[in-house]
PDB file of C-alpha atoms in Angstrom:
ATOM      1  CA  MET C 197      51.595 -11.826 -10.786  1.00  0.00           C
ATOM      2  CA  GLN C 198      51.487  -8.735  -8.725  1.00  0.00           C
ATOM      3  CA  ASN C 199      50.086  -8.698  -5.161  1.00  0.00           C
ATOM      4  CA  LEU C 200      50.524 -12.405  -4.635  1.00  0.00           C
ATOM      5  CA  PHE C 201      50.238 -13.460  -0.979  1.00  0.00           C
ATOM      6  CA  SER C 202      52.789 -11.447   1.042  1.00  0.00           C
ATOM      7  CA  HIS C 203      52.333  -8.286  -0.998  1.00  0.00           C
ATOM      8  CA  THR C 204      48.563  -8.136  -0.975  1.00  0.00           C
ATOM      9  CA  HIS C 205      46.837  -5.110   0.485  1.00  0.00           C
ATOM     10  CA  GLU C 206      45.494  -5.702   3.984  1.00  0.00           C
ATOM     11  CA  PRO C 207      41.787  -4.986   4.327  1.00  0.00           C
ATOM     12  CA  ASP C 208      40.736  -2.018   6.428  1.00  0.00           C
ATOM     13  CA  TYR C 209      39.760  -2.845   9.979  1.00  0.00           C
ATOM     14  CA  VAL C 210      36.036  -2.776  10.527  1.00  0.00           C
ATOM     15  CA  SER C 211      35.015  -2.327  14.136  1.00  0.00           C
ATOM     16  CA  PRO C 212      32.182  -4.405  15.571  1.00  0.00           C
ATOM     17  CA  LEU C 213      28.735  -2.887  15.271  1.00  0.00           C
ATOM     18  CA  ASP C 214      27.079  -1.387  18.325  1.00  0.00           C
ATOM     19  CA  ALA C 215      23.735  -2.845  19.336  1.00  0.00           C
ATOM     20  CA  LYS C 216      20.802  -1.176  21.004  1.00  0.00           C
ATOM     21  CA  PRO C 217      18.114  -3.329  22.690  1.00  0.00           C
ATOM     22  CA  TYR C 218      14.445  -2.609  22.052  1.00  0.00           C
ATOM     23  CA  GLU C 219      11.278  -4.068  23.546  1.00  0.00           C
ATOM     24  CA  ASP C 220       7.649  -3.016  23.268  1.00  0.00           C
ATOM     25  CA  SER C 221       4.315  -4.766  23.660  1.00  0.00           C
ATOM     26  CA  VAL C 222       0.615  -4.274  23.196  1.00  0.00           C
ATOM     27  CA  VAL C 223      -2.374  -6.205  24.528  1.00  0.00           C
ATOM     28  CA  ILE C 224      -5.133  -6.825  22.004  1.00  0.00           C
ATOM     29  CA  ASP C 225      -8.616  -8.223  22.487  1.00  0.00           C
ATOM     30  CA  VAL C 226      -8.337 -11.273  20.243  1.00  0.00           C
ATOM     31  CA  PRO C 227      -7.336 -14.893  20.903  1.00  0.00           C
ATOM     32  CA  GLN C 228      -3.695 -15.885  20.464  1.00  0.00           C
ATOM     33  CA  ASP C 229      -4.192 -17.723  17.152  1.00  0.00           C
ATOM     34  CA  GLN C 230      -6.020 -14.747  15.605  1.00  0.00           C
ATOM     35  CA  ALA C 231      -3.320 -12.363  16.841  1.00  0.00           C
ATOM     36  CA  PHE C 232      -0.653 -14.540  15.208  1.00  0.00           C
ATOM     37  CA  ASP C 233      -2.589 -14.862  11.943  1.00  0.00           C
ATOM     38  CA  GLY C 234      -3.270 -11.124  11.841  1.00  0.00           C
ATOM     39  CA  PHE C 235       0.428 -10.405  12.188  1.00  0.00           C
ATOM     40  CA  THR C 236       1.594 -12.986   9.663  1.00  0.00           C
ATOM     41  CA  ASP C 237      -1.146 -13.688   7.113  1.00  0.00           C
ATOM     42  CA  ALA C 238      -2.526 -10.135   6.981  1.00  0.00           C
ATOM     43  CA  VAL C 239       0.726  -8.135   7.201  1.00  0.00           C
ATOM     44  CA  HIS C 240       0.012  -6.666   3.752  1.00  0.00           C
ATOM     45  CA  LEU C 241      -3.165  -5.046   5.128  1.00  0.00           C
ATOM     46  CA  TRP C 242      -1.634  -3.146   8.031  1.00  0.00           C
ATOM     47  CA  TRP C 243       2.106  -2.602   7.424  1.00  0.00           C
ATOM     48  CA  PRO C 244       2.793   1.185   7.278  1.00  0.00           C
ATOM     49  CA  VAL C 245       4.281   1.281   3.755  1.00  0.00           C
ATOM     50  CA  ALA C 246       3.809   5.050   3.523  1.00  0.00           C
ATOM     51  CA  GLU C 247       6.336   5.494   6.332  1.00  0.00           C
ATOM     52  CA  LEU C 248       8.366   2.260   6.311  1.00  0.00           C
ATOM     53  CA  SER C 249       9.051   1.027   2.833  1.00  0.00           C
ATOM     54  CA  VAL C 250      11.863   0.738   0.321  1.00  0.00           C
ATOM     55  CA  PHE C 251       9.580   1.045  -2.730  1.00  0.00           C
ATOM     56  CA  GLY C 252       7.045   3.508  -1.264  1.00  0.00           C
ATOM     57  CA  GLU C 253       3.288   3.835  -1.616  1.00  0.00           C
ATOM     58  CA  GLY C 254       1.660   1.104  -3.666  1.00  0.00           C
ATOM     59  CA  SER C 255       4.069  -1.590  -2.537  1.00  0.00           C
ATOM     60  CA  HIS C 256       3.037  -4.329  -0.162  1.00  0.00           C
ATOM     61  CA  VAL C 257       4.691  -6.441   2.504  1.00  0.00           C
ATOM     62  CA  ALA C 258       4.172 -10.192   2.717  1.00  0.00           C
ATOM     63  CA  ILE C 259       5.572 -13.355   4.174  1.00  0.00           C
ATOM     64  CA  LEU C 260       6.647 -15.507   1.230  1.00  0.00           C
ATOM     65  CA  ARG C 261       8.344 -18.844   1.676  1.00  0.00           C
ATOM     66  CA  ASP C 262      10.775 -18.269   4.562  1.00  0.00           C
ATOM     67  CA  HIS C 263      11.126 -14.517   4.190  1.00  0.00           C
ATOM     68  CA  LEU C 264       9.451 -11.219   4.970  1.00  0.00           C
ATOM     69  CA  VAL C 265       9.502  -9.294   1.701  1.00  0.00           C
ATOM     70  CA  GLU C 266       8.337  -6.049   0.165  1.00  0.00           C
ATOM     71  CA  GLU C 267       7.098  -6.103  -3.412  1.00  0.00           C
ATOM     72  CA  SER C 268       6.877  -2.978  -5.552  1.00  0.00           C
ATOM     73  CA  GLU C 269       4.032  -2.178  -7.914  1.00  0.00           C
ATOM     74  CA  ASP C 270       6.370  -3.219 -10.754  1.00  0.00           C
ATOM     75  CA  GLY C 271       6.987  -6.645  -9.205  1.00  0.00           C
ATOM     76  CA  ASP C 272      10.468  -5.917  -7.834  1.00  0.00           C
ATOM     77  CA  GLU C 273      11.073  -7.769  -4.582  1.00  0.00           C
ATOM     78  CA  MET C 274      13.239  -6.818  -1.588  1.00  0.00           C
ATOM     79  CA  VAL C 275      13.889  -9.446   1.082  1.00  0.00           C
ATOM     80  CA  TRP C 276      13.720  -7.687   4.435  1.00  0.00           C
ATOM     81  CA  ALA C 277      14.176 -10.631   6.782  1.00  0.00           C
ATOM     82  CA  GLU C 278      14.725 -14.357   6.929  1.00  0.00           C
ATOM     83  CA  ILE C 279      12.324 -16.315   9.118  1.00  0.00           C
ATOM     84  CA  GLN C 280      14.543 -18.263  11.493  1.00  0.00           C
ATOM     85  CA  GLU C 281      11.847 -19.742  13.708  1.00  0.00           C
ATOM     86  CA  TRP C 282       8.087 -20.092  13.315  1.00  0.00           C
ATOM     87  CA  ASP C 283       6.143 -21.546  16.237  1.00  0.00           C
ATOM     88  CA  SER C 284       2.486 -20.809  15.498  1.00  0.00           C
ATOM     89  CA  PRO C 285       0.635 -19.335  17.326  1.00  0.00           C
ATOM     90  CA  GLY C 286       3.177 -18.225  19.900  1.00  0.00           C
ATOM     91  CA  PHE C 287       6.438 -17.040  18.388  1.00  0.00           C
ATOM     92  CA  ILE C 288       8.333 -15.822  15.317  1.00  0.00           C
ATOM     93  CA  ARG C 289      12.050 -15.027  15.047  1.00  0.00           C
ATOM     94  CA  LEU C 290      13.324 -12.993  12.109  1.00  0.00           C
ATOM     95  CA  HIS C 291      16.871 -12.178  11.039  1.00  0.00           C
ATOM     96  CA  TRP C 292      16.369  -8.651   9.705  1.00  0.00           C
ATOM     97  CA  THR C 293      18.854  -7.557   7.031  1.00  0.00           C
ATOM     98  CA  LEU C 294      16.867  -5.465   4.569  1.00  0.00           C
ATOM     99  CA  GLY C 295      18.725  -7.206   1.789  1.00  0.00           C
ATOM    100  CA  SER C 296      22.196  -6.305   3.029  1.00  0.00           C
ATOM    101  CA  GLU C 297      23.982  -7.038   6.278  1.00  0.00           C
ATOM    102  CA  GLU C 298      26.337  -4.118   5.601  1.00  0.00           C
ATOM    103  CA  LEU C 299      23.721  -1.647   6.848  1.00  0.00           C
ATOM    104  CA  GLY C 300      23.258  -3.521  10.117  1.00  0.00           C
ATOM    105  CA  THR C 301      21.132  -6.455  11.150  1.00  0.00           C
ATOM    106  CA  SER C 302      18.629  -7.210  13.816  1.00  0.00           C
ATOM    107  CA  ASP C 303      17.333 -10.435  15.261  1.00  0.00           C
ATOM    108  CA  VAL C 304      13.675  -9.721  15.917  1.00  0.00           C
ATOM    109  CA  GLU C 305      11.468 -11.833  18.177  1.00  0.00           C
ATOM    110  CA  ILE C 306       7.697 -11.472  18.150  1.00  0.00           C
ATOM    111  CA  HIS C 307       5.911 -13.211  21.018  1.00  0.00           C
ATOM    112  CA  PHE C 308       2.159 -13.847  21.173  1.00  0.00           C
ATOM    113  CA  ASP C 309       1.292 -14.670  24.790  1.00  0.00           C
ATOM    114  CA  VAL C 310      -2.136 -15.480  26.188  1.00  0.00           C
ATOM    115  CA  ALA C 311      -3.204 -12.843  28.708  1.00  0.00           C
ATOM    116  CA  ASP C 312      -6.075 -12.815  31.210  1.00  0.00           C
ATOM    117  CA  GLY C 313      -9.588 -12.797  29.806  1.00  0.00           C
ATOM    118  CA  GLY C 314      -8.699 -14.293  26.421  1.00  0.00           C
ATOM    119  CA  LEU C 315      -6.576 -11.305  25.446  1.00  0.00           C
ATOM    120  CA  THR C 316      -3.188 -11.599  23.749  1.00  0.00           C
ATOM    121  CA  ARG C 317       0.010  -9.719  24.593  1.00  0.00           C
ATOM    122  CA  VAL C 318       2.155  -9.167  21.515  1.00  0.00           C
ATOM    123  CA  THR C 319       5.754  -8.316  22.345  1.00  0.00           C
ATOM    124  CA  ILE C 320       8.504  -7.303  19.951  1.00  0.00           C
ATOM    125  CA  ARG C 321      12.100  -7.692  21.113  1.00  0.00           C
ATOM    126  CA  CYS C 322      15.189  -6.961  19.103  1.00  0.00           C
ATOM    127  CA  GLU C 323      18.734  -5.831  19.374  1.00  0.00           C
ATOM    128  CA  ARG C 324      19.424  -3.583  16.455  1.00  0.00           C
ATOM    129  CA  ALA C 325      23.005  -3.529  15.253  1.00  0.00           C
ATOM    130  CA  LEU C 326      23.799  -0.044  14.010  1.00  0.00           C
ATOM    131  CA  SER C 327      26.233   0.627  11.189  1.00  0.00           C
ATOM    132  CA  SER C 328      28.114   3.860  10.740  1.00  0.00           C
ATOM    133  CA  GLU C 329      25.684   4.655   7.919  1.00  0.00           C
ATOM    134  CA  SER C 330      22.603   4.458  10.156  1.00  0.00           C
ATOM    135  CA  ASP C 331      22.609   8.240  10.573  1.00  0.00           C
ATOM    136  CA  SER C 332      22.135   8.737   6.845  1.00  0.00           C
ATOM    137  CA  ASP C 333      18.770   9.971   5.610  1.00  0.00           C
ATOM    138  CA  ASN C 334      18.573   7.253   2.958  1.00  0.00           C
ATOM    139  CA  VAL C 335      18.996   4.273   5.294  1.00  0.00           C
ATOM    140  CA  PHE C 336      15.822   2.363   6.143  1.00  0.00           C
ATOM    141  CA  ILE C 337      15.350   2.198   9.918  1.00  0.00           C
ATOM    142  CA  CYS C 338      12.523   0.101  11.334  1.00  0.00           C
ATOM    143  CA  ASP C 339      10.206   2.021  13.657  1.00  0.00           C
ATOM    144  CA  TRP C 340       8.906  -0.910  15.697  1.00  0.00           C
ATOM    145  CA  ALA C 341       6.671   1.338  17.839  1.00  0.00           C
ATOM    146  CA  LEU C 342       4.857   2.520  14.690  1.00  0.00           C
ATOM    147  CA  ILE C 343       4.681  -1.033  13.328  1.00  0.00           C
ATOM    148  CA  LEU C 344       3.195  -2.339  16.582  1.00  0.00           C
ATOM    149  CA  ALA C 345       0.716   0.569  16.757  1.00  0.00           C
ATOM    150  CA  ARG C 346      -0.518  -0.046  13.185  1.00  0.00           C
ATOM    151  CA  TYR C 347      -0.845  -3.756  13.862  1.00  0.00           C
ATOM    152  CA  ALA C 348      -2.812  -3.116  17.084  1.00  0.00           C
ATOM    153  CA  ARG C 349      -5.135  -0.698  15.275  1.00  0.00           C
ATOM    154  CA  PHE C 350      -5.727  -3.256  12.515  1.00  0.00           C
ATOM    155  CA  MET C 351      -6.564  -5.879  15.150  1.00  0.00           C
ATOM    156  CA  GLY C 352      -9.190  -3.618  16.772  1.00  0.00           C
ATOM    157  CA  GLY C 353      -6.998  -1.426  18.950  1.00  0.00           C
ATOM    158  CA  ALA C 354      -5.088  -1.959  22.149  1.00  0.00           C
ATOM    159  CA  ALA C 355      -7.168  -3.325  25.011  1.00  0.00           C
ATOM    160  CA  LYS C 356      -7.758  -0.936  27.886  1.00  0.00           C
ATOM    161  CA  LEU C 357      -6.448  -2.494  31.083  1.00  0.00           C
ATOM    162  CA  ASP C 358      -7.311  -1.083  34.500  1.00  0.00           C
TER     163      ASP C 358
END
């Protein structure tokens, strides 16, 4: 009975993860409910899988049950985020893990706010916890600016405001 209690190896200290806040928004020329549905129900049509994907081209992103997932062409599934709050048509909160909290997590808020003239402002806010492995080339990092741009283009483009 080696390593019982007082002789067990102490785990290595793991320092807390640093976090970096992020916020971006776009105003689109659709009503709030359509903006929400376009983001949630049609995510498979606009998500940039060529640039932001675990499985690559041919995969698709979807909201299934209480999760945001990516499914490969072979049917393999990767859970990207857990849906923590869903308040249609105004708000979604995701706990982003990309299947493993070891590579860092992010709590992502997506707000759909009514703007003047029947437009909708879509705002993404998150605080991305960065692991020591986040500098690696094979770690998936979410480019929220690209995601928001692709979504806006799918919804007809960003509204021009004077």
